Each structure stands twice: as C-alpha cells, then as structure tokens.
Amino acid sequence: MSETVQVVAADRAGDRIYLDQQSPAAYQALVKAADAVRATAAEAGLDRILLELVNLRVSQLNGCAFCLDVHTRAALRAGETTRRLGVLAAWRDTELFTARERAALALAEATTHPADALAQERACAQAREVLDDDEISAAIWAAITINAFNRVSILSKHPVRETPAR
C-alpha cells in the first residue's frame, strides 16, 4: 500500500486506521448483516426500542462512545424516554423495563461476556419465560452484531463530534 493511501486511511490524531474506510467491502458486509438482524427481529416481533436498548447496553459494557451516541439518538427517535436511557446501566435495579426487555438485556450482557457460563444459563432461563425461540435468537443476533460494530468503532477510534444545530 502506498504511503499516501495509508495517510488517508489513518486517524489523523493517532496511528489508528478507520477500519470501515480501509476495508469497505468487509464493513458493508457487516452493515448487511445488521440489516438482516433488524429484519429478523421485526419478523420475530421485537420492536425497535427493544433493539436499541440491546445496542445501548452492549455499547455501555464495551465502552463504545461512538455507538452510544448513534444508538441513543436512534432510541430517542424510536420513542424511548430519557428517563429509561438514564438508568439503563442499572436496569436490574429499576421497575422501568418490561419482562421482555429485561430478558433481552440479560441475553445481551451474556452475549457480550460469553465466558460467564452461569450468567448465560440464567439469561437463557429468564428469556425462556417471556420470549419464544425466534425472539431469543433475534436478541442474541442483535447483541452479536452490535458487539462487532463496537469493536470496529473502538479500534478505529471513531470520534463523537458535536453536530451543528439546525
């Protein structure tokens, strides 16, 4: 690769490469996977707010500022409240989330931390009480997908910038 191309693909503030720009075909494949997961979730009956809660909780666990910004705005557009978003990190300690949301959040956490076998067993048992197989599968796929996007954004150091007022 030429030095000019490397400079274009590298983060100007450091030595990181914007993976989405450096390897656009791979990134577009991930975008298509996310589109398929959203369609699968909709077919299974999981609404957009529940998916955004999964996206946000996984992004909180991974510390992905870029994805937190994107999915907070998406959740608000979908009708989520600032109150629930404000306590999402402590969802177990509130009564603000439905049983279905709680089950999906537990699955999201277990998917993000797969080495915790006990948490996986608890999350699956909780999910079985309120979600069917299609909903469970869709929630897990949503968590898998946002975990992948988190890694792209974190490793690329995608910036969160102030957007101009309109």
PDB file of C-alpha atoms in Angstrom:
ATOM      1  CA  MET A   1       0.000   0.000   0.000  1.00  0.00           C
ATOM      2  CA  SER A   2       1.337   3.434  -0.850  1.00  0.00           C
ATOM      3  CA  GLU A   3       2.196   5.949   1.845  1.00  0.00           C
ATOM      4  CA  THR A   4      -0.462   8.352   0.504  1.00  0.00           C
ATOM      5  CA  VAL A   5      -3.224   5.766   0.925  1.00  0.00           C
ATOM      6  CA  GLN A   6      -2.016   4.954   4.438  1.00  0.00           C
ATOM      7  CA  VAL A   7      -2.238   8.609   5.440  1.00  0.00           C
ATOM      8  CA  VAL A   8      -5.789   8.883   4.103  1.00  0.00           C
ATOM      9  CA  ALA A   9      -6.896   5.756   5.956  1.00  0.00           C
ATOM     10  CA  ALA A  10      -5.122   6.576   9.209  1.00  0.00           C
ATOM     11  CA  ASP A  11      -6.666   8.551  12.018  1.00  0.00           C
ATOM     12  CA  ARG A  12      -5.071  11.988  11.861  1.00  0.00           C
ATOM     13  CA  ALA A  13      -4.990  12.194  15.666  1.00  0.00           C
ATOM     14  CA  GLY A  14      -3.008   8.979  16.031  1.00  0.00           C
ATOM     15  CA  ASP A  15      -1.992   5.770  14.387  1.00  0.00           C
ATOM     16  CA  ARG A  16      -5.428   4.137  14.171  1.00  0.00           C
ATOM     17  CA  ILE A  17      -6.943   3.064  10.886  1.00  0.00           C
ATOM     18  CA  TYR A  18     -10.615   3.686  10.200  1.00  0.00           C
ATOM     19  CA  LEU A  19     -11.453   0.046   9.511  1.00  0.00           C
ATOM     20  CA  ASP A  20     -14.708   0.905   7.759  1.00  0.00           C
ATOM     21  CA  GLN A  21     -12.850   3.102   5.260  1.00  0.00           C
ATOM     22  CA  GLN A  22      -9.779   0.909   4.902  1.00  0.00           C
ATOM     23  CA  SER A  23     -11.818  -2.234   4.162  1.00  0.00           C
ATOM     24  CA  PRO A  24     -15.166  -1.008   2.821  1.00  0.00           C
ATOM     25  CA  ALA A  25     -16.301  -4.367   1.450  1.00  0.00           C
ATOM     26  CA  ALA A  26     -15.890  -6.029   4.855  1.00  0.00           C
ATOM     27  CA  TYR A  27     -17.663  -3.132   6.557  1.00  0.00           C
ATOM     28  CA  GLN A  28     -20.550  -3.254   4.062  1.00  0.00           C
ATOM     29  CA  ALA A  29     -20.913  -6.970   4.785  1.00  0.00           C
ATOM     30  CA  LEU A  30     -21.303  -6.090   8.471  1.00  0.00           C
ATOM     31  CA  VAL A  31     -23.883  -3.427   7.595  1.00  0.00           C
ATOM     32  CA  LYS A  32     -25.819  -6.003   5.548  1.00  0.00           C
ATOM     33  CA  ALA A  33     -25.682  -8.409   8.491  1.00  0.00           C
ATOM     34  CA  ALA A  34     -27.123  -5.680  10.736  1.00  0.00           C
ATOM     35  CA  ASP A  35     -29.910  -5.070   8.201  1.00  0.00           C
ATOM     36  CA  ALA A  36     -30.710  -8.798   8.209  1.00  0.00           C
ATOM     37  CA  VAL A  37     -30.732  -8.852  12.020  1.00  0.00           C
ATOM     38  CA  ARG A  38     -33.169  -5.889  12.136  1.00  0.00           C
ATOM     39  CA  ALA A  39     -35.447  -7.665   9.649  1.00  0.00           C
ATOM     40  CA  THR A  40     -35.226 -10.910  11.638  1.00  0.00           C
ATOM     41  CA  ALA A  41     -36.056  -9.052  14.849  1.00  0.00           C
ATOM     42  CA  ALA A  42     -39.043  -7.329  13.254  1.00  0.00           C
ATOM     43  CA  GLU A  43     -40.321 -10.676  11.918  1.00  0.00           C
ATOM     44  CA  ALA A  44     -39.930 -12.151  15.405  1.00  0.00           C
ATOM     45  CA  GLY A  45     -41.920  -9.282  16.936  1.00  0.00           C
ATOM     46  CA  LEU A  46     -39.104  -7.386  18.667  1.00  0.00           C
ATOM     47  CA  ASP A  47     -39.699  -3.657  18.355  1.00  0.00           C
ATOM     48  CA  ARG A  48     -37.100  -1.029  17.531  1.00  0.00           C
ATOM     49  CA  ILE A  49     -36.951   0.309  21.103  1.00  0.00           C
ATOM     50  CA  LEU A  50     -36.014  -3.127  22.460  1.00  0.00           C
ATOM     51  CA  LEU A  51     -33.307  -3.473  19.799  1.00  0.00           C
ATOM     52  CA  GLU A  52     -31.910  -0.049  20.639  1.00  0.00           C
ATOM     53  CA  LEU A  53     -31.839  -0.957  24.338  1.00  0.00           C
ATOM     54  CA  VAL A  54     -29.761  -4.017  23.430  1.00  0.00           C
ATOM     55  CA  ASN A  55     -27.479  -1.876  21.247  1.00  0.00           C
ATOM     56  CA  LEU A  56     -27.032   0.644  24.030  1.00  0.00           C
ATOM     57  CA  ARG A  57     -26.444  -1.854  26.821  1.00  0.00           C
ATOM     58  CA  VAL A  58     -23.808  -3.731  24.832  1.00  0.00           C
ATOM     59  CA  SER A  59     -22.175  -0.433  23.863  1.00  0.00           C
ATOM     60  CA  GLN A  60     -22.131   0.603  27.537  1.00  0.00           C
ATOM     61  CA  LEU A  61     -20.436  -2.655  28.507  1.00  0.00           C
ATOM     62  CA  ASN A  62     -17.857  -2.252  25.742  1.00  0.00           C
ATOM     63  CA  GLY A  63     -17.308   1.475  26.339  1.00  0.00           C
ATOM     64  CA  CYS A  64     -18.025   2.449  22.733  1.00  0.00           C
ATOM     65  CA  ALA A  65     -18.708   6.194  22.743  1.00  0.00           C
ATOM     66  CA  PHE A  66     -19.458   6.344  19.023  1.00  0.00           C
ATOM     67  CA  CYS A  67     -22.098   3.578  19.163  1.00  0.00           C
ATOM     68  CA  LEU A  68     -23.573   5.022  22.370  1.00  0.00           C
ATOM     69  CA  ASP A  69     -24.058   8.326  20.584  1.00  0.00           C
ATOM     70  CA  VAL A  70     -25.576   6.752  17.459  1.00  0.00           C
ATOM     71  CA  HIS A  71     -27.934   4.430  19.328  1.00  0.00           C
ATOM     72  CA  THR A  72     -29.014   6.948  21.957  1.00  0.00           C
ATOM     73  CA  ARG A  73     -30.234   9.178  19.140  1.00  0.00           C
ATOM     74  CA  ALA A  74     -31.866   6.183  17.401  1.00  0.00           C
ATOM     75  CA  ALA A  75     -33.625   5.141  20.630  1.00  0.00           C
ATOM     76  CA  LEU A  76     -34.967   8.636  21.155  1.00  0.00           C
ATOM     77  CA  ARG A  77     -36.226   8.755  17.548  1.00  0.00           C
ATOM     78  CA  ALA A  78     -37.956   5.408  18.139  1.00  0.00           C
ATOM     79  CA  GLY A  79     -39.784   6.872  21.151  1.00  0.00           C
ATOM     80  CA  GLU A  80     -37.587   5.818  24.070  1.00  0.00           C
ATOM     81  CA  THR A  81     -37.586   8.128  27.103  1.00  0.00           C
ATOM     82  CA  THR A  82     -34.599   9.943  28.542  1.00  0.00           C
ATOM     83  CA  ARG A  83     -35.523   8.585  31.971  1.00  0.00           C
ATOM     84  CA  ARG A  84     -35.143   4.955  30.905  1.00  0.00           C
ATOM     85  CA  LEU A  85     -31.990   5.729  28.941  1.00  0.00           C
ATOM     86  CA  GLY A  86     -30.546   7.405  32.028  1.00  0.00           C
ATOM     87  CA  VAL A  87     -30.945   4.269  34.149  1.00  0.00           C
ATOM     88  CA  LEU A  88     -30.212   1.644  31.513  1.00  0.00           C
ATOM     89  CA  ALA A  89     -26.834   0.759  33.043  1.00  0.00           C
ATOM     90  CA  ALA A  90     -28.707  -0.181  36.242  1.00  0.00           C
ATOM     91  CA  TRP A  91     -31.720  -1.803  34.559  1.00  0.00           C
ATOM     92  CA  ARG A  92     -31.859  -4.626  37.123  1.00  0.00           C
ATOM     93  CA  ASP A  93     -32.418  -2.107  39.911  1.00  0.00           C
ATOM     94  CA  THR A  94     -35.473  -0.421  38.385  1.00  0.00           C
ATOM     95  CA  GLU A  95     -39.046  -1.296  37.556  1.00  0.00           C
ATOM     96  CA  LEU A  96     -38.914   0.734  34.330  1.00  0.00           C
ATOM     97  CA  PHE A  97     -38.239  -2.165  31.932  1.00  0.00           C
ATOM     98  CA  THR A  98     -40.687  -4.862  30.862  1.00  0.00           C
ATOM     99  CA  ALA A  99     -40.041  -8.551  31.405  1.00  0.00           C
ATOM    100  CA  ARG A 100     -39.291  -8.914  27.669  1.00  0.00           C
ATOM    101  CA  GLU A 101     -36.814  -6.016  27.765  1.00  0.00           C
ATOM    102  CA  ARG A 102     -35.165  -7.399  30.887  1.00  0.00           C
ATOM    103  CA  ALA A 103     -34.793 -10.800  29.232  1.00  0.00           C
ATOM    104  CA  ALA A 104     -33.260  -9.246  26.109  1.00  0.00           C
ATOM    105  CA  LEU A 105     -30.889  -7.123  28.203  1.00  0.00           C
ATOM    106  CA  ALA A 106     -29.751 -10.180  30.167  1.00  0.00           C
ATOM    107  CA  LEU A 107     -29.128 -12.035  26.883  1.00  0.00           C
ATOM    108  CA  ALA A 108     -27.200  -9.026  25.562  1.00  0.00           C
ATOM    109  CA  GLU A 109     -24.954  -8.984  28.618  1.00  0.00           C
ATOM    110  CA  ALA A 110     -24.399 -12.756  28.464  1.00  0.00           C
ATOM    111  CA  THR A 111     -23.538 -12.494  24.766  1.00  0.00           C
ATOM    112  CA  THR A 112     -21.082  -9.675  25.442  1.00  0.00           C
ATOM    113  CA  HIS A 113     -19.381 -11.600  28.257  1.00  0.00           C
ATOM    114  CA  PRO A 114     -19.555 -15.198  26.965  1.00  0.00           C
ATOM    115  CA  ALA A 115     -17.000 -16.524  29.441  1.00  0.00           C
ATOM    116  CA  ASP A 116     -19.550 -16.172  32.278  1.00  0.00           C
ATOM    117  CA  ALA A 117     -21.341 -19.500  31.820  1.00  0.00           C
ATOM    118  CA  LEU A 118     -23.549 -19.017  34.886  1.00  0.00           C
ATOM    119  CA  ALA A 119     -24.810 -15.659  33.583  1.00  0.00           C
ATOM    120  CA  GLN A 120     -25.537 -17.304  30.231  1.00  0.00           C
ATOM    121  CA  GLU A 121     -27.599 -20.033  31.886  1.00  0.00           C
ATOM    122  CA  ARG A 122     -29.551 -17.506  33.969  1.00  0.00           C
ATOM    123  CA  ALA A 123     -30.143 -15.246  30.963  1.00  0.00           C
ATOM    124  CA  CYS A 124     -31.387 -18.124  28.823  1.00  0.00           C
ATOM    125  CA  ALA A 125     -33.697 -19.356  31.582  1.00  0.00           C
ATOM    126  CA  GLN A 126     -35.093 -15.850  32.096  1.00  0.00           C
ATOM    127  CA  ALA A 127     -35.555 -15.402  28.359  1.00  0.00           C
ATOM    128  CA  ARG A 128     -37.402 -18.722  28.010  1.00  0.00           C
ATOM    129  CA  GLU A 129     -40.041 -17.426  30.430  1.00  0.00           C
ATOM    130  CA  VAL A 130     -41.054 -14.473  28.245  1.00  0.00           C
ATOM    131  CA  LEU A 131     -39.548 -14.845  24.756  1.00  0.00           C
ATOM    132  CA  ASP A 132     -40.027 -17.515  22.103  1.00  0.00           C
ATOM    133  CA  ASP A 133     -37.164 -19.111  20.181  1.00  0.00           C
ATOM    134  CA  ASP A 134     -37.344 -16.593  17.326  1.00  0.00           C
ATOM    135  CA  GLU A 135     -37.230 -13.654  19.755  1.00  0.00           C
ATOM    136  CA  ILE A 136     -34.335 -15.168  21.705  1.00  0.00           C
ATOM    137  CA  SER A 137     -32.390 -15.786  18.510  1.00  0.00           C
ATOM    138  CA  ALA A 138     -33.060 -12.246  17.249  1.00  0.00           C
ATOM    139  CA  ALA A 139     -31.992 -10.671  20.555  1.00  0.00           C
ATOM    140  CA  ILE A 140     -28.753 -12.665  20.608  1.00  0.00           C
ATOM    141  CA  TRP A 141     -28.022 -11.801  16.962  1.00  0.00           C
ATOM    142  CA  ALA A 142     -28.615  -8.128  17.770  1.00  0.00           C
ATOM    143  CA  ALA A 143     -26.071  -8.353  20.590  1.00  0.00           C
ATOM    144  CA  ILE A 144     -23.561 -10.183  18.389  1.00  0.00           C
ATOM    145  CA  THR A 145     -23.896  -7.548  15.669  1.00  0.00           C
ATOM    146  CA  ILE A 146     -23.529  -4.503  17.926  1.00  0.00           C
ATOM    147  CA  ASN A 147     -20.519  -6.161  19.588  1.00  0.00           C
ATOM    148  CA  ALA A 148     -18.901  -6.314  16.142  1.00  0.00           C
ATOM    149  CA  PHE A 149     -19.723  -2.670  15.400  1.00  0.00           C
ATOM    150  CA  ASN A 150     -18.370  -1.686  18.829  1.00  0.00           C
ATOM    151  CA  ARG A 151     -15.045  -3.279  18.010  1.00  0.00           C
ATOM    152  CA  VAL A 152     -14.868  -1.532  14.634  1.00  0.00           C
ATOM    153  CA  SER A 153     -15.573   1.862  16.210  1.00  0.00           C
ATOM    154  CA  ILE A 154     -13.361   1.386  19.265  1.00  0.00           C
ATOM    155  CA  LEU A 155     -10.382   0.099  17.287  1.00  0.00           C
ATOM    156  CA  SER A 156     -10.873   2.820  14.667  1.00  0.00           C
ATOM    157  CA  LYS A 157     -11.321   5.487  17.365  1.00  0.00           C
ATOM    158  CA  HIS A 158     -14.367   6.848  15.588  1.00  0.00           C
ATOM    159  CA  PRO A 159     -14.905  10.320  17.031  1.00  0.00           C
ATOM    160  CA  VAL A 160     -18.058  11.655  18.618  1.00  0.00           C
ATOM    161  CA  ARG A 161     -18.405  15.223  17.470  1.00  0.00           C
ATOM    162  CA  GLU A 162     -20.850  17.961  18.260  1.00  0.00           C
ATOM    163  CA  THR A 163     -23.414  18.273  15.493  1.00  0.00           C
ATOM    164  CA  PRO A 164     -24.398  21.783  14.406  1.00  0.00           C
ATOM    165  CA  ALA A 165     -27.864  22.961  15.446  1.00  0.00           C
ATOM    166  CA  ARG A 166     -30.357  23.219  12.617  1.00  0.00           C
TER     167      ARG A 166
END
